[in-house]
Amino acid sequence: MDHRTQRFKNENDVYCRTFTLDQKTFCFRRWMQHTAILNVVGFVLGVQNQEVTVLLVVTLMLFAVLLVKLHFKVSQESLLVMASIGIQVTTTYALGKRSLQFYDIRNVKDIIINEGITMHKVIFYLVLLLQDHDTHEQPLTLVPLFKHSWPRLNFLQEVYAGTQEVLKHRRKMCHRDKNVTVS
């Protein structure tokens, strides 16, 4: 069962589009249920008869696991496509940390939907194709987008269509600029 909430934000602007994917936040209720179950199991096993230091170490280990889980939990991923500047990928984590990556529009060759095949399923993902704008002989670099949330194909198709509109507008602007002669 997929617990993600997909929110598609699409401004009706040919020059700039934002696509955001929100994930389910950390569920404290579920964490507390698991903690209660562990407490009952510990009581049945007689852990309360152990030394206080052993119990303290176990408690600190559980707290450390919680912090690590919250540190790496992604709560939101967004893609900002600007026709004149570039593409910005933002990843927001559950504790508020943000990771930003920016790709210059001159290096963006295209955005495609790719598929990966595992033993049991086919995974679709959005890929940014990058190529150095100075030397076109270098191979393309593939940068996967929304790599923490793995959204469904229908969301990827909407993002693909929106980014292609912006990139098409960018190509028209570049083509028009090349045809203008300076007198």
CSV table of C-alpha atoms in Angstrom, one decimal:
chain,number,residue,atom,x,y,z
A,1,MET,CA,0.0,0.0,0.0
A,2,ASP,CA,1.3,3.4,-1.0
A,3,HIS,CA,1.2,5.9,1.9
A,4,ARG,CA,2.4,8.9,-0.1
A,5,THR,CA,0.3,11.9,-0.8
A,6,GLN,CA,1.0,13.4,-4.2
A,7,ARG,CA,0.4,17.1,-4.7
A,8,PHE,CA,0.8,18.5,-8.1
A,9,LYS,CA,1.3,22.2,-8.2
A,10,ASN,CA,1.3,23.7,-11.6
A,11,GLU,CA,1.4,27.4,-12.2
A,12,ASN,CA,0.1,28.3,-15.6
A,13,ASP,CA,3.3,30.0,-16.7
A,14,VAL,CA,5.4,28.9,-19.7
A,15,TYR,CA,8.6,30.3,-18.2
A,16,CYS,CA,8.5,28.6,-14.8
A,17,ARG,CA,6.8,25.5,-13.3
A,18,THR,CA,7.0,23.9,-9.9
A,19,PHE,CA,6.2,20.3,-9.2
A,20,THR,CA,6.0,19.1,-5.6
A,21,LEU,CA,5.7,15.7,-4.1
A,22,ASP,CA,4.8,15.4,-0.4
A,23,GLN,CA,5.4,12.2,1.5
A,24,LYS,CA,3.7,11.0,4.6
A,25,THR,CA,5.4,12.4,7.6
A,26,PHE,CA,6.9,10.3,10.4
A,27,CYS,CA,4.1,8.5,12.3
A,28,PHE,CA,4.7,9.0,16.0
A,29,ARG,CA,1.6,6.9,16.9
A,30,ARG,CA,3.1,3.9,15.1
A,31,TRP,CA,6.4,4.5,16.8
A,32,MET,CA,4.7,4.6,20.2
A,33,GLN,CA,2.8,1.4,19.4
A,34,HIS,CA,6.0,-0.4,18.6
A,35,THR,CA,7.6,1.0,21.7
A,36,ALA,CA,4.6,-0.4,23.8
A,37,ILE,CA,5.0,-3.8,22.2
A,38,LEU,CA,8.7,-3.8,22.9
A,39,ASN,CA,7.9,-2.9,26.5
A,40,VAL,CA,5.5,-5.8,26.9
A,41,VAL,CA,8.0,-8.2,25.4
A,42,GLY,CA,10.7,-6.8,27.7
A,43,PHE,CA,8.5,-7.2,30.7
A,44,VAL,CA,7.7,-10.9,29.7
A,45,LEU,CA,11.4,-11.6,29.3
A,46,GLY,CA,12.1,-10.0,32.7
A,47,VAL,CA,14.2,-7.1,31.4
A,48,GLN,CA,13.1,-5.0,34.4
A,49,ASN,CA,15.1,-7.3,36.7
A,50,GLN,CA,18.3,-6.3,34.8
A,51,GLU,CA,20.7,-3.7,35.8
A,52,VAL,CA,19.7,-0.1,35.4
A,53,THR,CA,22.7,0.6,33.1
A,54,VAL,CA,21.5,-2.1,30.6
A,55,LEU,CA,18.1,-0.5,30.5
A,56,LEU,CA,19.7,2.9,30.0
A,57,VAL,CA,21.8,1.6,27.1
A,58,VAL,CA,18.8,0.0,25.4
A,59,THR,CA,16.8,3.2,25.8
A,60,LEU,CA,19.6,5.4,24.4
A,61,MET,CA,20.0,3.0,21.4
A,62,LEU,CA,16.3,3.2,20.6
A,63,PHE,CA,16.5,7.0,20.9
A,64,ALA,CA,19.5,7.0,18.5
A,65,VAL,CA,17.6,4.9,16.0
A,66,LEU,CA,14.7,7.3,16.2
A,67,LEU,CA,17.0,10.3,15.5
A,68,VAL,CA,18.7,8.6,12.6
A,69,LYS,CA,15.4,7.6,11.1
A,70,LEU,CA,14.1,11.2,11.4
A,71,HIS,CA,17.4,12.6,10.0
A,72,PHE,CA,17.2,10.6,6.8
A,73,LYS,CA,13.4,10.7,6.3
A,74,VAL,CA,12.4,12.8,3.3
A,75,SER,CA,9.2,14.7,3.7
A,76,GLN,CA,9.1,16.6,0.4
A,77,GLU,CA,10.7,16.7,-3.0
A,78,SER,CA,10.2,19.5,-5.4
A,79,LEU,CA,11.3,20.4,-8.9
A,80,LEU,CA,11.5,24.0,-10.1
A,81,VAL,CA,11.9,24.4,-13.9
A,82,MET,CA,12.8,27.9,-15.1
A,83,ALA,CA,13.2,28.4,-18.8
A,84,SER,CA,15.8,31.1,-18.7
A,85,ILE,CA,17.9,30.0,-15.7
A,86,GLY,CA,17.8,26.2,-15.0
A,87,ILE,CA,16.3,23.5,-12.9
A,88,GLN,CA,16.4,23.3,-9.1
A,89,VAL,CA,15.8,20.1,-7.2
A,90,THR,CA,14.9,20.6,-3.5
A,91,THR,CA,14.7,17.7,-1.0
A,92,THR,CA,13.3,18.5,2.5
A,93,TYR,CA,13.9,16.1,5.3
A,94,ALA,CA,11.6,15.5,8.3
A,95,LEU,CA,13.8,17.5,10.7
A,96,GLY,CA,13.7,20.5,8.4
A,97,LYS,CA,17.1,20.1,6.7
A,98,ARG,CA,17.0,21.0,3.0
A,99,SER,CA,19.2,19.9,0.1
A,100,LEU,CA,19.3,22.0,-3.0
A,101,GLN,CA,20.8,21.1,-6.3
A,102,PHE,CA,20.8,23.5,-9.3
A,103,TYR,CA,21.4,22.6,-13.0
A,104,ASP,CA,22.2,25.3,-15.5
A,105,ILE,CA,19.6,25.3,-18.4
A,106,ARG,CA,22.5,25.4,-20.9
A,107,ASN,CA,23.6,21.9,-19.6
A,108,VAL,CA,20.1,20.4,-19.7
A,109,LYS,CA,19.6,18.4,-22.8
A,110,ASP,CA,16.2,16.8,-22.0
A,111,ILE,CA,14.1,15.3,-19.3
A,112,ILE,CA,12.8,11.8,-19.9
A,113,ILE,CA,10.8,9.0,-18.1
A,114,ASN,CA,13.0,6.0,-17.8
A,115,GLU,CA,12.1,2.5,-16.5
A,116,GLY,CA,14.1,0.1,-14.4
A,117,ILE,CA,13.2,-3.5,-14.2
A,118,THR,CA,13.7,-5.5,-10.9
A,119,MET,CA,12.9,-9.1,-10.2
A,120,HIS,CA,9.3,-8.4,-9.3
A,121,LYS,CA,8.3,-5.0,-10.8
A,122,VAL,CA,9.0,-2.3,-13.3
A,123,ILE,CA,9.9,1.1,-11.7
A,124,PHE,CA,9.4,4.3,-13.6
A,125,TYR,CA,11.5,7.4,-12.7
A,126,LEU,CA,12.2,10.8,-14.1
A,127,VAL,CA,15.7,11.5,-15.4
A,128,LEU,CA,17.4,14.7,-16.2
A,129,LEU,CA,19.8,14.4,-19.1
A,130,LEU,CA,22.8,16.7,-18.7
A,131,GLN,CA,25.6,17.5,-21.2
A,132,ASP,CA,28.3,20.1,-20.9
A,133,HIS,CA,27.3,23.0,-23.1
A,134,ASP,CA,30.9,23.8,-24.2
A,135,THR,CA,31.8,20.3,-25.4
A,136,HIS,CA,29.0,18.2,-26.9
A,137,GLU,CA,31.3,15.2,-27.3
A,138,GLN,CA,31.1,14.2,-23.7
A,139,PRO,CA,28.6,11.5,-22.8
A,140,LEU,CA,25.3,12.4,-21.2
A,141,THR,CA,25.0,12.5,-17.5
A,142,LEU,CA,21.8,11.0,-16.0
A,143,VAL,CA,20.4,12.6,-12.9
A,144,PRO,CA,17.4,10.8,-11.4
A,145,LEU,CA,14.7,13.1,-10.0
A,146,PHE,CA,12.3,12.3,-7.1
A,147,LYS,CA,14.7,9.5,-6.1
A,148,HIS,CA,13.6,9.3,-2.5
A,149,SER,CA,9.9,9.0,-3.1
A,150,TRP,CA,9.6,7.0,-6.4
A,151,PRO,CA,6.2,8.5,-7.5
A,152,ARG,CA,3.7,6.7,-9.6
A,153,LEU,CA,3.8,6.9,-13.4
A,154,ASN,CA,0.7,9.2,-13.7
A,155,PHE,CA,2.5,11.9,-11.6
A,156,LEU,CA,5.7,11.4,-13.7
A,157,GLN,CA,3.7,11.9,-16.9
A,158,GLU,CA,2.3,15.2,-15.6
A,159,VAL,CA,5.7,16.4,-14.5
A,160,TYR,CA,7.2,15.3,-17.9
A,161,ALA,CA,4.5,17.2,-19.8
A,162,GLY,CA,5.0,20.3,-17.8
A,163,THR,CA,8.8,20.3,-18.1
A,164,GLN,CA,8.6,19.6,-21.8
A,165,GLU,CA,6.4,22.7,-22.2
A,166,VAL,CA,9.0,24.9,-20.4
A,167,LEU,CA,11.9,23.3,-22.3
A,168,LYS,CA,10.0,23.7,-25.6
A,169,HIS,CA,9.5,27.4,-24.9
A,170,ARG,CA,13.2,27.6,-24.0
A,171,ARG,CA,14.2,26.0,-27.4
A,172,LYS,CA,11.9,28.5,-29.2
A,173,MET,CA,13.6,31.4,-27.4
A,174,CYS,CA,17.1,30.1,-28.3
A,175,HIS,CA,16.1,29.5,-31.9
A,176,ARG,CA,14.6,33.0,-32.2
A,177,ASP,CA,17.7,34.5,-30.6
A,178,LYS,CA,19.9,32.7,-33.2
A,179,ASN,CA,17.8,34.1,-36.1
A,180,VAL,CA,18.1,37.7,-34.9
A,181,THR,CA,21.0,39.4,-36.6
A,182,VAL,CA,22.8,42.4,-35.1
A,183,SER,CA,23.1,45.3,-37.5
